[in-house]
């Protein structure tokens, strides 16, 4: 008798769930014609400082992730060579020394994952030049997601003007990553009279 009651209860529950399914509304051609994404995807406008902050954080994350992937490999395959070339593509003057400190630190700590926190974009002034820096805390994890440690790091970046499709845009490059800042004088040396 208990089995029959349980079976009836299950049937009632399934019937109630089936009746509750909502039917998708039939949209007419006129409703679809004037539908827009504005209601479902609100566009937010950012000022230039917010945009630079967001782009810089994204680029820092990408360099860290690619470097961790590169160090996880044996560095002797075509994929590793492509990863290394992609990492160097984030730097203004691609050179093996530009990522040496980062790769050495990842290798010595056996990093399997990283998380960025307390991200801040700052400017420093050297003579008449403005130097752009990203200061952030990076928390390293091993391959089993156990925390290794948290470190405060800094990366210097530059925005290079680039005209793309007749628009004034900028390309983002790192000057260094985990190194001492590169100080440049805006006055070039030359012959004086």
Short mmCIF file of C-alpha atoms in Angstrom, two decimals:
data_model
loop_
_atom_site.label_atom_id
_atom_site.label_comp_id
_atom_site.label_asym_id
_atom_site.label_seq_id
_atom_site.Cartn_x
_atom_site.Cartn_y
_atom_site.Cartn_z
CA UNK A 1 0.00 0.00 0.00
CA UNK A 2 2.88 2.39 0.82
CA UNK A 3 4.43 1.75 -2.59
CA UNK A 4 1.22 2.73 -4.35
CA UNK A 5 0.95 5.94 -2.33
CA UNK A 6 4.58 6.84 -3.12
CA UNK A 7 4.00 6.14 -6.80
CA UNK A 8 0.91 8.35 -6.81
CA UNK A 9 2.82 11.14 -5.04
CA UNK A 10 5.62 10.97 -7.60
CA UNK A 11 3.09 11.09 -10.45
CA UNK A 12 1.36 14.12 -8.91
CA UNK A 13 4.69 15.94 -8.49
CA UNK A 14 5.75 15.18 -12.08
CA UNK A 15 2.36 16.34 -13.37
CA UNK A 16 2.63 19.58 -11.38
CA UNK A 17 6.13 20.25 -12.71
CA UNK A 18 5.03 19.55 -16.29
CA UNK A 19 2.12 21.97 -15.97
CA UNK A 20 4.35 24.71 -14.59
CA UNK A 21 6.61 24.76 -17.65
CA UNK A 22 6.29 28.12 -19.26
CA UNK A 23 5.63 28.31 -22.93
CA UNK A 24 7.93 30.59 -24.89
CA UNK A 25 5.95 33.59 -26.08
CA UNK A 26 5.23 33.68 -29.77
CA UNK A 27 6.88 36.80 -31.06
CA UNK A 28 5.40 38.50 -34.04
CA UNK A 29 7.55 39.93 -36.76
CA UNK A 30 6.79 43.46 -35.53
CA UNK A 31 7.95 42.65 -31.98
CA UNK A 32 11.22 41.17 -33.24
CA UNK A 33 11.75 44.01 -35.71
CA UNK A 34 11.83 46.72 -33.03
CA UNK A 35 13.60 44.69 -30.36
CA UNK A 36 17.03 45.94 -29.31
CA UNK A 37 19.85 44.80 -27.07
CA UNK A 38 19.78 47.99 -25.02
CA UNK A 39 17.41 46.56 -22.47
CA UNK A 40 19.32 43.34 -21.97
CA UNK A 41 22.84 44.71 -22.35
CA UNK A 42 23.15 48.15 -20.82
CA UNK A 43 26.09 50.02 -22.21
CA UNK A 44 28.23 51.63 -19.57
CA UNK A 45 30.59 54.37 -20.47
CA UNK A 46 33.99 54.50 -18.84
CA UNK A 47 36.31 57.44 -18.64
CA UNK A 48 39.84 57.02 -19.92
CA UNK A 49 41.30 56.28 -16.47
CA UNK A 50 38.82 53.45 -15.90
CA UNK A 51 39.47 52.05 -19.36
CA UNK A 52 43.24 52.14 -18.86
CA UNK A 53 42.86 50.47 -15.46
CA UNK A 54 40.69 47.68 -16.91
CA UNK A 55 42.94 47.10 -19.93
CA UNK A 56 46.10 47.10 -17.80
CA UNK A 57 44.66 44.56 -15.36
CA UNK A 58 43.59 42.35 -18.26
CA UNK A 59 47.05 42.52 -19.83
CA UNK A 60 48.78 41.71 -16.52
CA UNK A 61 46.50 38.70 -16.09
CA UNK A 62 47.17 37.52 -19.66
CA UNK A 63 50.96 37.77 -19.26
CA UNK A 64 50.81 35.84 -15.98
CA UNK A 65 48.55 33.12 -17.41
CA UNK A 66 50.65 32.68 -20.55
CA UNK A 67 53.85 32.58 -18.49
CA UNK A 68 52.42 29.92 -16.18
CA UNK A 69 51.36 27.85 -19.20
CA UNK A 70 54.81 28.27 -20.71
CA UNK A 71 56.57 27.19 -17.49
CA UNK A 72 54.23 24.18 -17.16
CA UNK A 73 55.58 22.80 -20.44
CA UNK A 74 59.04 21.52 -21.19
CA UNK A 75 59.94 24.63 -23.25
CA UNK A 76 61.06 22.47 -26.16
CA UNK A 77 57.90 22.05 -28.24
CA UNK A 78 56.39 24.19 -30.96
CA UNK A 79 53.51 25.12 -28.66
CA UNK A 80 55.94 26.36 -26.01
CA UNK A 81 57.78 28.39 -28.65
CA UNK A 82 54.47 29.92 -29.76
CA UNK A 83 53.55 30.72 -26.14
CA UNK A 84 56.92 32.39 -25.58
CA UNK A 85 56.54 34.44 -28.75
CA UNK A 86 53.04 35.45 -27.63
CA UNK A 87 54.36 36.53 -24.20
CA UNK A 88 57.05 38.66 -25.85
CA UNK A 89 54.36 40.27 -28.01
CA UNK A 90 53.09 42.09 -24.89
CA UNK A 91 56.39 43.96 -24.57
CA UNK A 92 57.49 47.10 -26.37
CA UNK A 93 61.00 45.79 -27.00
CA UNK A 94 60.66 42.00 -26.98
CA UNK A 95 63.74 40.47 -25.45
CA UNK A 96 64.41 37.42 -23.32
CA UNK A 97 65.55 39.71 -20.49
CA UNK A 98 62.17 41.45 -20.29
CA UNK A 99 60.43 38.34 -18.95
CA UNK A 100 63.43 36.75 -17.24
CA UNK A 101 62.49 37.84 -13.69
CA UNK A 102 58.88 36.73 -14.11
CA UNK A 103 59.74 33.30 -15.52
CA UNK A 104 62.47 32.75 -12.92
CA UNK A 105 60.05 33.52 -10.09
CA UNK A 106 57.34 31.25 -11.50
CA UNK A 107 59.85 28.44 -11.97
CA UNK A 108 61.45 28.73 -8.53
CA UNK A 109 58.07 28.71 -6.75
CA UNK A 110 56.53 25.99 -8.98
CA UNK A 111 53.48 28.16 -9.65
CA UNK A 112 50.41 26.48 -11.10
CA UNK A 113 47.98 29.38 -10.90
CA UNK A 114 47.91 33.05 -9.94
CA UNK A 115 45.32 35.52 -8.74
CA UNK A 116 45.64 39.31 -8.94
CA UNK A 117 44.43 41.53 -6.12
CA UNK A 118 44.71 45.18 -4.99
CA UNK A 119 45.32 46.43 -8.51
CA UNK A 120 46.29 50.07 -8.92
CA UNK A 121 47.48 52.11 -11.87
CA UNK A 122 49.85 54.91 -10.88
CA UNK A 123 51.89 57.58 -12.59
CA UNK A 124 55.31 58.84 -11.61
CA UNK A 125 57.09 61.83 -12.98
CA UNK A 126 60.73 61.75 -14.00
CA UNK A 127 61.99 65.11 -15.23
CA UNK A 128 59.33 65.94 -17.83
CA UNK A 129 58.16 62.41 -18.54
CA UNK A 130 55.17 60.63 -17.11
CA UNK A 131 55.88 56.99 -16.30
CA UNK A 132 52.94 54.59 -16.04
CA UNK A 133 52.97 51.72 -13.57
CA UNK A 134 50.66 48.94 -12.51
CA UNK A 135 51.07 47.96 -8.85
CA UNK A 136 49.31 44.80 -7.79
CA UNK A 137 49.35 41.95 -5.34
CA UNK A 138 49.75 38.56 -6.93
CA UNK A 139 48.87 35.43 -5.02
CA UNK A 140 50.51 32.27 -6.29
CA UNK A 141 49.08 28.77 -6.02
CA UNK A 142 50.71 25.44 -6.76
CA UNK A 143 49.31 22.86 -9.17
CA UNK A 144 46.96 21.54 -6.45
CA UNK A 145 45.59 25.06 -5.78
CA UNK A 146 47.35 25.35 -2.42
CA UNK A 147 48.53 28.89 -1.70
CA UNK A 148 52.24 29.52 -2.08
CA UNK A 149 52.32 33.16 -1.07
CA UNK A 150 51.25 36.68 -1.88
CA UNK A 151 53.68 39.23 -3.30
CA UNK A 152 53.47 42.88 -4.22
CA UNK A 153 54.67 43.41 -7.78
CA UNK A 154 54.98 46.21 -10.29
CA UNK A 155 54.95 46.45 -14.07
CA UNK A 156 55.75 49.49 -16.17
CA UNK A 157 53.69 50.04 -19.31
CA UNK A 158 53.35 52.46 -22.19
CA UNK A 159 50.50 53.37 -24.52
CA UNK A 160 51.78 53.86 -28.05
CA UNK A 161 49.64 55.88 -30.48
CA UNK A 162 48.48 53.79 -33.43
CA UNK A 163 46.10 54.84 -36.15
CA UNK A 164 43.83 51.94 -36.93
CA UNK A 165 41.14 52.48 -39.55
CA UNK A 166 41.63 56.24 -39.44
CA UNK A 167 40.85 56.40 -35.72
CA UNK A 168 43.19 57.55 -33.03
CA UNK A 169 43.83 54.50 -30.91
CA UNK A 170 46.59 53.21 -28.69
CA UNK A 171 48.46 49.96 -28.46
CA UNK A 172 49.38 48.68 -25.02
CA UNK A 173 52.89 47.40 -24.28
CA UNK A 174 54.81 46.57 -21.13
CA UNK A 175 58.25 48.11 -20.78
CA UNK A 176 59.17 45.74 -17.98
CA UNK A 177 57.59 43.20 -15.69
CA UNK A 178 58.89 42.65 -12.13
CA UNK A 179 61.99 44.79 -12.79
CA UNK A 180 63.29 48.19 -11.83
CA UNK A 181 61.52 51.00 -13.72
CA UNK A 182 62.97 52.18 -16.98
CA UNK A 183 63.61 55.90 -16.65
CA UNK A 184 63.74 57.78 -19.90
CA UNK A 185 64.72 61.37 -20.44
CA UNK A 186 62.50 63.25 -22.87
CA UNK A 187 65.39 65.37 -24.13
CA UNK A 188 67.43 63.45 -26.66
CA UNK A 189 71.16 63.86 -26.64
CA UNK A 190 72.71 65.48 -29.63
CA UNK A 191 75.18 68.04 -30.82
CA UNK A 192 75.05 71.33 -28.96
CA UNK A 193 76.48 74.57 -30.23
#
